[in-house]
Amino acid sequence: MSLLQLEGVSKKFGQVVVGEQITFQLEEARAIGIVGPNGAGKTSLFGIISGDIRPDAGTIHFEGNDLLKLNSAQRARAGIGRTYQVPRPFEHMTVFENALVAAQQGARLRSQHSYDLAYDSLERTGLSEFANQPAGSLTLLHRKRLELSRALATSPRVLLLDEIAGGLTDLEVNELTAIIRQLQSDGIAIVWIEHVVRALLNTVDRLICLAAGKIVADGDPQEVLSSAAVRELYLGGKVVGESVQ
Amino acid sequence: MSISPREIGSDLVSIRRTTHSPGITLVVAGAMIGVLTGAPWIFPASFVTVLMNFFILVSMATMWNLMAGYAGMVSIGQQAFVGLGGYATLYFALKGMSPYVAIPFSALTCALIAIPVTYLLFRLRGGYFSIATWVVADTAGIIIGTIALFGGGTGRPVPGFTNFSPTQITNFAYLSCWFVALVVIAGTYLLLRSRLGLVLSSVRDNEISARSSGVKVTSARRTVFIIAAAGCGAAGAVLAIAQPYVQVSNEFNIQWAAEMLFVSMIGGLGTVEGPIIGCVIFFALQQSLQSYGAWYLIIFGSLAVTIAIWQPRGLWGAFRDKFHIELLPVGYWTRSKKQ
Ligand SMILES: Nc1ncnc2c1ncn2[C@@H]1O[C@H](COP(=O)(O)OP(=O)(O)OP(=O)(O)O)[C@@H](O)[C@H]1O
Ligand SMILES: [Mg+2]
């Protein structure tokens, strides 16, 4: 049984198709990368999985259970952690308190256990030195890390990462991929949307390309990137370089 | 789950709940509680009356801020529970209970009534929710006004004071207002320091990411709505005792909601201190501009609008952000245990 299973998931916003018959499975502790042009429906797909967006059709199963019966909070508690492409910190709370909310509510921990998980999730992303600062005072890069920390503090089994590598230097990308690989070896499955393809290639063992809500390619990362469909999408095959944007 | 089993339970970090030692705060708070409890014997009667009205409004505003400032529920119908609390006290007193004893029971009555009301109101969002709270308040007032036992529209005096001298009645009325305010503020503070408090702060800051962090937003909101109903019910009860007369047009007056809203906005939403500071300013203005009739309301309204535009965190919020001072800290302060 797969950890996460999407079957014929479709969604339209008015005339805009953000999901059309999306079907894929994610196995435990594996990492999938998702690429695709702007507006392809990548972020919407995360919304559908995390419960922010209700699909028009299709089924989603997580550990064999019907995920569509659960609301966002229940999905977070069940083990779905996500980050937001445009960070959504709790601005007037400290960085530590941001993670603590997730540890107490998402991971259902209390007192010292929750403090330790929250702090550990900050240490993993290098944010612990900012623990007592208001989250609103963080730079964009640190806010993205806080997204990751907070998702981690829910103690997820699947982590949905939405463009957390944008704007990083080469060194920082390497740091980030090291963090992600560590999480994966700790048993967390990962779905990672990223325009910085190099970060993905260091990490994922499978790549999905979305365009206009459809999966146009799915498989080995190198094969997906060199496939005709993806090359056509990015006009002229400048794909294998730094970025597919 | 597998996040760092090595760390869990191994005391990675130690937590303090204040940035400064609470000693001085405790001493100041203790002295204030002492003085305010002795107020009827210390201050002139006219000032004691002002204090009474102050405490009634502080209780209401603290509850309103909990709803609007933390849980994002802008109610313009909290007078529903002020009224129901007042009339519950009248009812219990008519049945022979001491009005003072009736205060907690009136609060409880309001909490019980609030439960089904949430199932109705929570179907609505934003402005529709606000308007619906007003409809609920008006409906409650109209229904109460038809009950003959409660004197219909003209109301009825609250019985049960015959054993007390006039001085005792005034003093006890003051003490009731003060103790209700004290319990409401202390209760709110303890609530905000609890797990639920952390949840409410997260909902205040970002509802969507609160949900995806595992926060059950609706149930947190429901809890807050019920608590606020109880708090406003207690305020309505002491209002009834202070008069001591209840009347639909007074108890169910939308003016209460307007004042709760104004003082919370001026003082600062989403902090414990904000509504209290807002009340101080409200009563200071009211007292100093008394001779100009309703001018204090106009000035106060303009002040509220000005602050809403330029200082949405309110006066206390701005002050706190600038000087990093918290009189009533609710946060978590970490210190790594490594090294
Ligand atoms: N709540 C919404 N209501 C209406 N339209 C929406 C909504 N959310 C997204 N859309 C639209 O759906 C399309 C897909 O958006 P989505 O954010 O999923 O794309 P994306 O693949 O993540 O793009 P990007 O690479 O720019 O982040 C866009 O055209 C967007 O404007
Ligand atoms: Mg996106």
XYZ file of C-alpha atoms and ligand atoms in Angstrom:
616
model
C 0.000 0.000 0.000
C 1.292 3.434 -0.934
C 1.640 6.150 1.644
C -0.141 8.754 -0.469
C -2.323 7.911 -3.430
C -4.049 10.361 -5.766
C -6.567 8.997 -8.241
C -8.148 11.102 -11.009
C -7.939 14.357 -9.062
C -9.407 17.319 -10.961
C -9.990 20.945 -10.097
C -11.041 24.070 -11.965
C -11.187 27.656 -10.773
C -13.836 28.960 -13.153
C -12.282 28.373 -16.568
C -8.773 27.815 -15.195
C -7.855 24.142 -15.026
C -5.426 23.564 -12.166
C -5.830 19.805 -11.961
C -6.960 17.328 -14.602
C -7.077 13.628 -13.832
C -3.998 13.748 -11.643
C -2.988 10.262 -10.583
C 0.185 9.318 -8.764
C 1.411 7.384 -5.781
C 4.053 8.187 -3.243
C 5.809 5.435 -1.351
C 7.115 5.748 2.175
C 10.338 7.727 2.622
C 10.643 8.522 -1.088
C 11.135 11.939 -2.639
C 9.310 13.258 -5.685
C 10.144 16.534 -7.404
C 7.508 18.569 -9.216
C 8.322 21.029 -11.984
C 6.166 22.910 -14.417
C 5.578 26.381 -15.795
C 4.014 29.203 -13.774
C 0.321 28.647 -13.243
C 0.577 24.919 -13.996
C -1.301 24.066 -10.807
C 1.607 22.913 -8.646
C 0.715 24.963 -5.584
C -2.954 24.140 -6.091
C -2.074 20.454 -5.984
C -0.542 20.982 -2.523
C -3.670 22.831 -1.476
C -5.757 19.882 -2.583
C -3.597 17.429 -0.634
C -3.322 19.582 2.506
C -7.021 20.430 2.579
C -6.997 24.134 1.707
C -8.672 23.393 -1.648
C -11.480 20.928 -2.273
C -11.096 19.051 -5.575
C -14.010 18.750 -7.989
C -13.341 15.069 -8.611
C -11.000 12.243 -7.662
C -9.873 10.497 -4.518
C -6.900 10.901 -2.201
C -5.818 8.203 0.191
C -3.221 8.559 2.895
C -2.059 5.384 4.636
C -5.152 3.773 3.138
C -7.587 6.310 4.641
C -9.813 8.656 2.663
C -8.130 12.014 3.067
C -10.989 14.036 1.598
C -13.056 13.274 4.703
C -10.585 15.223 6.839
C -10.181 18.997 7.166
C -6.783 20.728 7.009
C -6.138 20.472 10.743
C -6.982 16.780 10.803
C -4.720 16.174 7.809
C -1.875 17.973 9.556
C -2.446 15.803 12.600
C -2.579 12.701 10.415
C 0.917 13.446 9.113
C 0.683 15.811 6.154
C 3.054 18.741 6.598
C 3.274 21.568 4.109
C 5.076 24.832 3.489
C 3.637 27.826 1.668
C 5.298 29.285 -1.416
C 4.539 32.755 -0.070
C 5.454 32.271 3.596
C 2.645 32.571 6.118
C 4.365 33.010 9.478
C 2.551 33.900 12.672
C 4.120 37.342 12.539
C 3.488 38.571 16.045
C 4.674 35.371 17.663
C 8.299 34.421 18.130
C 10.024 32.021 15.777
C 9.982 29.412 18.531
C 6.273 29.909 19.193
C 5.589 29.448 15.479
C 7.112 25.986 15.644
C 5.534 25.320 19.034
C 2.019 25.722 17.633
C 2.806 22.958 15.155
C 4.415 20.734 17.799
C 1.482 21.077 20.194
C -1.348 20.948 17.663
C 0.029 19.084 14.645
C 2.215 16.607 16.553
C -0.076 16.559 19.623
C 2.792 16.931 22.095
C 2.691 18.642 25.477
C 5.054 20.704 27.644
C 8.737 19.724 27.472
C 8.211 17.232 24.639
C 6.628 19.927 22.527
C 9.378 22.428 23.396
C 12.045 19.941 22.368
C 10.414 19.063 19.058
C 9.831 22.734 18.239
C 13.395 23.667 19.081
C 14.829 20.685 17.233
C 12.910 21.642 14.106
C 14.452 25.112 14.342
C 17.938 23.694 14.823
C 17.543 21.501 11.768
C 17.032 24.528 9.548
C 19.520 26.726 11.373
C 16.878 29.031 12.825
C 17.426 28.336 16.514
C 19.519 31.469 16.968
C 16.403 33.475 16.047
C 14.133 31.491 18.365
C 13.130 34.463 20.518
C 12.644 36.972 17.708
C 9.243 37.883 16.336
C 8.668 35.936 13.119
C 7.601 39.172 11.456
C 11.174 40.444 11.707
C 12.659 37.600 9.638
C 14.006 38.069 6.110
C 12.296 36.235 3.253
C 14.931 33.494 3.239
C 14.495 32.912 6.948
C 10.738 32.967 6.584
C 11.071 30.142 4.088
C 13.117 28.210 6.577
C 10.513 28.869 9.195
C 7.929 27.374 6.848
C 10.077 24.240 6.745
C 10.636 24.221 10.517
C 6.976 24.645 11.283
C 5.993 21.885 8.879
C 8.619 19.638 10.484
C 7.296 20.388 13.945
C 3.958 18.818 13.008
C 5.901 15.562 12.883
C 4.892 14.768 9.301
C 5.061 11.508 7.373
C 4.783 13.414 4.117
C 6.346 16.808 3.663
C 5.054 19.067 0.875
C 7.706 21.692 0.040
C 6.689 24.607 -2.185
C 9.660 26.473 -3.687
C 11.840 26.775 -0.630
C 15.121 27.014 -2.561
C 14.424 30.123 -4.639
C 16.974 32.887 -4.089
C 19.535 30.711 -2.325
C 23.257 30.756 -3.117
C 24.931 27.553 -4.297
C 26.252 26.911 -0.824
C 22.816 27.419 0.722
C 21.229 25.100 -1.845
C 23.697 22.427 -0.817
C 22.887 22.977 2.844
C 19.199 22.722 2.092
C 19.490 19.535 0.062
C 21.532 18.032 2.894
C 18.721 18.876 5.324
C 16.121 17.349 3.003
C 18.139 14.186 2.465
C 18.493 13.827 6.222
C 14.724 14.119 6.646
C 14.230 11.501 3.976
C 16.591 9.105 5.699
C 14.635 9.732 8.899
C 11.671 8.198 7.095
C 9.781 11.239 5.852
C 8.398 11.131 2.323
C 8.861 14.323 0.348
C 7.113 16.093 -2.507
C 9.127 19.096 -3.587
C 7.992 21.796 -6.019
C 11.026 23.688 -7.247
C 12.147 25.801 -10.167
C 15.765 25.325 -9.068
C 16.191 21.997 -10.788
C 19.686 21.443 -9.462
C 18.325 21.269 -5.920
C 15.828 18.647 -7.030
C 18.341 16.549 -8.945
C 20.459 16.294 -5.793
C 17.534 14.985 -3.824
C 14.644 13.350 -5.613
C 14.475 9.928 -7.202
C 11.478 10.781 -9.331
C 10.264 13.848 -11.167
C 6.758 14.862 -12.223
C 6.153 17.620 -14.723
C 2.814 19.427 -14.542
C 1.398 21.659 -17.249
C -2.085 23.161 -17.286
C -3.099 20.841 -14.461
C -1.973 17.677 -16.257
C 0.916 15.342 -15.566
C 2.880 15.470 -18.825
C 5.837 13.429 -17.628
C 6.562 11.254 -14.604
C 9.614 9.124 -13.888
C 13.384 9.196 -13.604
C 14.456 12.856 -13.267
C 16.949 12.864 -16.132
C 14.542 11.062 -18.439
C 11.716 13.460 -17.571
C 13.881 16.487 -18.220
C 15.000 15.194 -21.590
C 11.564 13.958 -22.634
C 9.976 15.527 -25.676
C 6.967 16.790 -23.770
C 9.040 18.700 -21.237
C 11.449 20.056 -23.829
C 8.549 21.335 -25.865
C 7.080 22.976 -22.780
C 10.233 24.911 -22.101
C 10.865 25.788 -25.763
C 14.321 24.866 -26.804
C 15.479 22.618 -24.000
C 17.264 25.021 -21.683
C 15.934 22.739 -19.023
C 18.947 20.847 -17.850
C 20.750 23.946 -16.686
C 20.149 25.875 -13.533
C 16.449 26.474 -13.731
C 13.409 25.536 -15.734
C 11.740 28.844 -15.153
C 7.047 9.247 13.618
C 10.678 9.603 13.222
C 11.826 13.145 13.800
C 14.902 12.927 15.940
C 13.938 10.314 18.511
C 17.372 11.032 19.983
C 16.207 14.445 21.110
C 12.664 13.980 22.345
C 12.504 14.060 26.093
C 16.182 14.859 26.337
C 15.573 18.486 27.360
C 16.986 20.240 24.348
C 15.808 23.610 25.481
C 14.602 25.305 28.638
C 11.623 27.611 28.609
C 10.776 30.681 30.615
C 7.433 32.397 30.344
C 8.674 35.906 31.184
C 11.612 37.960 30.044
C 11.955 39.672 33.405
C 11.484 38.427 36.937
C 7.816 38.491 37.894
C 8.589 39.778 41.394
C 8.003 43.471 40.743
C 4.868 42.793 38.695
C 3.452 40.721 41.528
C 4.127 43.427 44.107
C 2.536 46.130 41.946
C -0.430 43.914 41.077
C -0.896 42.994 44.753
C -0.875 46.658 45.797
C -3.354 47.575 43.056
C -5.679 44.746 44.008
C -5.512 45.907 47.641
C -6.306 49.544 46.806
C -9.104 48.683 44.379
C -10.701 46.307 46.866
C -10.661 49.058 49.478
C -11.807 51.753 47.041
C -15.271 52.374 48.584
C -13.547 53.197 51.872
C -10.731 55.201 50.280
C -12.215 57.250 47.445
C -15.204 59.631 47.230
C -18.502 58.093 46.169
C -18.550 59.796 42.761
C -15.201 58.273 41.838
C -16.305 54.862 43.079
C -19.247 55.071 40.683
C -16.880 55.846 37.821
C -14.727 52.880 38.815
C -17.796 50.659 38.813
C -18.716 51.608 35.262
C -15.057 51.265 34.343
C -14.930 47.673 35.582
C -18.140 46.746 33.831
C -16.719 47.993 30.546
C -13.296 46.435 31.184
C -14.939 43.038 31.604
C -16.918 43.418 28.407
C -14.017 44.805 26.388
C -11.654 42.075 27.558
C -14.111 39.482 26.303
C -14.684 41.348 23.061
C -10.948 41.543 22.439
C -10.581 37.816 23.071
C -13.127 37.219 20.327
C -12.088 39.856 17.813
C -8.426 40.315 18.624
C -7.547 36.644 18.861
C -10.235 34.552 17.234
C -11.133 36.963 14.431
C -14.816 37.142 15.375
C -16.092 40.708 15.197
C -19.287 40.681 17.211
C -21.577 43.675 17.337
C -24.076 41.652 19.330
C -22.321 40.995 22.619
C -25.081 43.016 24.314
C -27.130 39.837 23.822
C -25.165 38.242 26.625
C -24.991 41.410 28.700
C -28.783 41.436 28.595
C -29.240 37.727 29.148
C -26.819 37.890 32.095
C -28.778 40.766 33.623
C -32.109 39.066 33.135
C -30.766 35.749 34.431
C -29.774 37.578 37.608
C -33.249 39.083 37.814
C -34.749 35.624 37.342
C -32.600 33.991 40.015
C -33.277 36.883 42.411
C -37.020 36.578 41.814
C -36.705 32.898 42.701
C -35.149 33.890 46.029
C -31.431 33.575 45.290
C -29.158 36.381 46.493
C -28.267 38.538 43.450
C -24.582 38.268 44.383
C -24.752 34.488 44.359
C -26.609 34.710 41.066
C -23.592 36.249 39.250
C -21.772 32.982 38.475
C -25.043 31.240 37.665
C -25.968 34.020 35.249
C -22.585 33.656 33.555
C -23.131 29.915 33.290
C -26.602 30.459 31.831
C -25.103 32.665 29.114
C -22.439 30.066 28.342
C -25.120 27.401 27.921
C -27.201 29.624 25.658
C -24.086 30.449 23.622
C -23.467 26.817 22.669
C -26.433 26.412 20.271
C -25.951 30.003 19.096
C -22.469 29.118 17.787
C -23.940 26.430 15.541
C -26.127 29.080 13.986
C -23.591 31.907 13.740
C -20.593 29.851 12.656
C -22.247 29.148 9.330
C -21.484 32.769 8.509
C -18.216 34.578 7.902
C -16.864 38.097 8.243
C -19.410 40.854 7.919
C -22.315 38.419 7.718
C -21.243 36.946 11.040
C -21.118 40.417 12.608
C -24.553 41.388 11.375
C -25.962 38.060 12.519
C -24.655 38.664 16.053
C -26.609 41.899 16.072
C -29.730 40.100 14.872
C -29.286 37.537 17.647
C -28.993 40.329 20.230
C -32.089 42.134 18.987
C -34.060 38.910 18.829
C -33.041 38.036 22.389
C -34.084 41.511 23.553
C -37.450 41.266 21.815
C -38.159 37.846 23.301
C -37.181 38.968 26.829
C -39.377 42.060 26.392
C -42.460 39.885 25.899
C -42.052 37.992 29.174
C -44.471 39.328 31.791
C -42.423 37.975 34.702
C -39.588 40.303 33.623
C -41.848 43.348 33.446
C -42.141 43.350 29.659
C -40.507 46.280 27.908
C -40.373 48.549 30.935
C -38.311 46.166 32.999
C -38.251 45.501 36.685
C -36.163 46.236 39.803
C -33.871 43.445 40.935
C -35.092 42.203 44.340
C -33.046 40.689 47.146
C -31.353 43.705 48.745
C -33.738 44.243 51.685
C -31.292 42.819 54.222
C -28.660 45.431 53.424
C -28.200 49.086 54.276
C -27.876 51.606 51.373
C -24.136 51.924 52.025
C -23.716 48.168 51.966
C -25.684 47.936 48.727
C -23.400 50.479 47.048
C -20.234 48.895 48.400
C -21.260 45.379 47.446
C -22.263 46.557 43.987
C -18.803 48.058 43.571
C -17.088 44.929 44.856
C -19.152 42.764 42.491
C -18.094 44.855 39.494
C -14.480 44.815 40.597
C -14.300 41.100 41.308
C -15.940 40.201 38.015
C -13.403 42.384 36.194
C -10.575 40.801 38.172
C -11.744 37.262 37.395
C -12.301 38.116 33.722
C -8.842 39.670 33.319
C -7.028 37.007 35.329
C -8.951 34.265 33.545
C -8.173 35.732 30.141
C -4.518 36.059 31.046
C -4.293 32.450 32.219
C -6.186 31.313 29.137
C -3.768 33.144 26.863
C -0.810 31.533 28.620
C -2.300 28.083 28.122
C -2.139 25.823 25.079
C -5.385 27.351 23.877
C -3.785 30.785 24.143
C -0.982 29.768 21.799
C -3.596 28.421 19.411
C -5.564 31.667 19.538
C -2.477 33.755 18.858
C -1.738 31.649 15.787
C -5.310 32.036 14.517
C -5.028 35.769 15.099
C -1.874 35.948 12.983
C -2.698 33.559 10.145
C -5.719 31.340 10.079
C -4.700 29.334 7.016
C -1.284 28.311 8.265
C -2.763 27.712 11.717
C -5.050 25.115 10.167
C -2.279 23.418 8.259
C -0.205 23.349 11.459
C -2.937 21.235 13.027
C -4.979 23.930 14.772
C -8.681 23.136 15.051
C -9.778 26.674 14.354
C -13.529 26.200 14.622
C -13.414 24.468 17.965
C -11.035 27.122 19.322
C -13.477 29.773 18.100
C -16.411 27.997 19.692
C -14.615 27.836 23.042
C -13.817 31.540 22.867
C -17.359 32.475 21.905
C -18.726 30.532 24.886
C -16.200 32.063 27.290
C -16.968 35.565 25.986
C -20.677 34.923 26.450
C -20.051 33.932 30.066
C -17.849 36.972 30.689
C -20.332 39.400 29.150
C -23.093 37.623 31.080
C -21.234 38.272 34.317
C -20.812 41.917 33.301
C -24.558 42.106 32.615
C -25.229 40.561 36.013
C -23.187 43.169 37.880
C -24.723 45.886 35.728
C -28.128 44.684 36.928
C -26.900 44.674 40.530
C -25.392 48.144 40.176
C -28.626 49.709 38.887
C -30.402 47.643 40.505
C -32.955 47.560 37.760
C -33.108 45.741 34.447
C -34.657 47.065 31.302
C -34.390 45.711 27.767
C -33.480 49.058 26.243
C -30.550 49.434 28.631
C -29.211 45.884 28.972
C -29.581 44.935 25.297
C -28.319 48.301 24.073
C -25.951 48.172 21.079
C -24.057 50.981 22.792
C -22.335 48.255 24.830
C -20.985 46.608 21.707
C -19.881 49.995 20.357
C -17.985 50.796 23.545
C -16.352 47.368 23.695
C -15.225 47.800 20.110
C -13.946 51.361 20.570
C -11.900 50.755 23.693
C -10.389 47.547 22.324
C -9.393 49.269 19.100
C -7.898 52.265 20.861
C -5.988 50.220 23.404
C -4.945 47.529 20.978
C -6.460 44.305 19.745
C -4.800 41.019 20.494
C -3.146 41.952 23.787
C -4.423 41.514 27.333
C -3.445 45.033 28.302
C -4.965 46.806 25.278
C -8.658 46.909 26.274
C -7.780 47.957 29.836
C -5.696 50.874 28.561
C -8.477 51.716 26.105
C -10.983 51.832 28.987
C -8.725 54.125 30.993
C -8.567 56.538 28.057
C -12.313 56.256 27.477
C -13.191 57.133 31.059
C -10.530 59.830 31.326
C -11.993 61.522 28.234
C -15.519 61.021 29.438
C -14.750 62.608 32.804
C -12.745 65.532 31.488
C -15.186 66.353 28.673
C -18.309 65.718 30.721
C -19.495 69.321 30.614
C -19.487 69.311 26.800
C -22.279 66.735 26.605
C -21.832 64.044 23.987
C -18.611 65.565 22.674
C -16.515 62.907 24.355
C -18.212 60.321 22.144
C -17.390 62.271 19.008
C -13.792 62.800 20.080
C -13.521 59.210 21.134
C -14.937 57.994 17.836
C -12.504 60.134 15.840
C -9.673 58.862 17.998
C -10.719 55.270 17.314
C -10.844 55.873 13.562
C -7.490 57.665 13.580
C -5.869 54.841 15.475
C -7.468 52.190 13.282
C -5.907 53.847 10.248
C -2.463 54.785 11.525
C -1.892 52.414 14.396
C -3.892 49.240 13.793
C -2.193 47.541 16.730
C -3.633 50.200 19.036
C -1.852 52.420 21.518
C -0.643 49.584 23.686
C 0.400 47.542 20.671
C 2.489 50.427 19.358
C 3.998 51.095 22.759
C 4.844 47.447 23.277
C 6.383 47.020 19.831
C 8.562 50.053 20.456
C 9.745 49.385 23.967
C 9.406 45.594 24.120
C 7.559 45.801 27.405
C 4.920 43.325 28.434
C 3.082 43.808 31.685
C 1.315 40.491 31.360
C 3.642 38.236 29.360
C 2.078 35.238 27.665
C 4.992 34.155 25.451
C 7.727 31.545 25.573
C 11.350 32.472 26.067
C 13.870 29.840 25.055
C 17.376 29.042 26.194
C 19.334 26.266 24.552
C 20.583 23.614 26.948
C 23.431 22.569 24.700
C 27.099 23.468 25.380
N -8.064 30.282 -5.042
C -7.979 30.499 -6.370
N -8.994 31.034 -7.056
C -8.916 31.244 -8.387
N -7.849 30.942 -9.121
C -6.786 30.408 -8.510
C -6.797 30.151 -7.099
N -5.601 29.604 -6.755
C -4.896 29.536 -7.900
N -5.594 30.005 -8.939
C -5.135 30.028 -10.341
O -4.822 28.708 -10.700
C -3.672 28.671 -11.521
C -2.638 27.745 -10.928
O -2.072 28.362 -9.779
P -0.955 27.659 -8.923
O -0.591 28.601 -7.834
O -1.390 26.315 -8.508
O 0.227 27.535 -9.963
P 1.735 27.099 -9.737
O 1.992 25.958 -10.650
O 2.020 26.892 -8.309
O 2.507 28.379 -10.296
P 3.872 29.081 -9.796
O 4.994 28.353 -10.417
O 3.764 30.473 -10.319
O 3.882 29.035 -8.308
C -3.213 30.105 -11.677
O -3.699 30.585 -12.911
C -3.862 30.815 -10.539
O -4.120 32.157 -10.856
Mg 3.178 27.790 -6.955
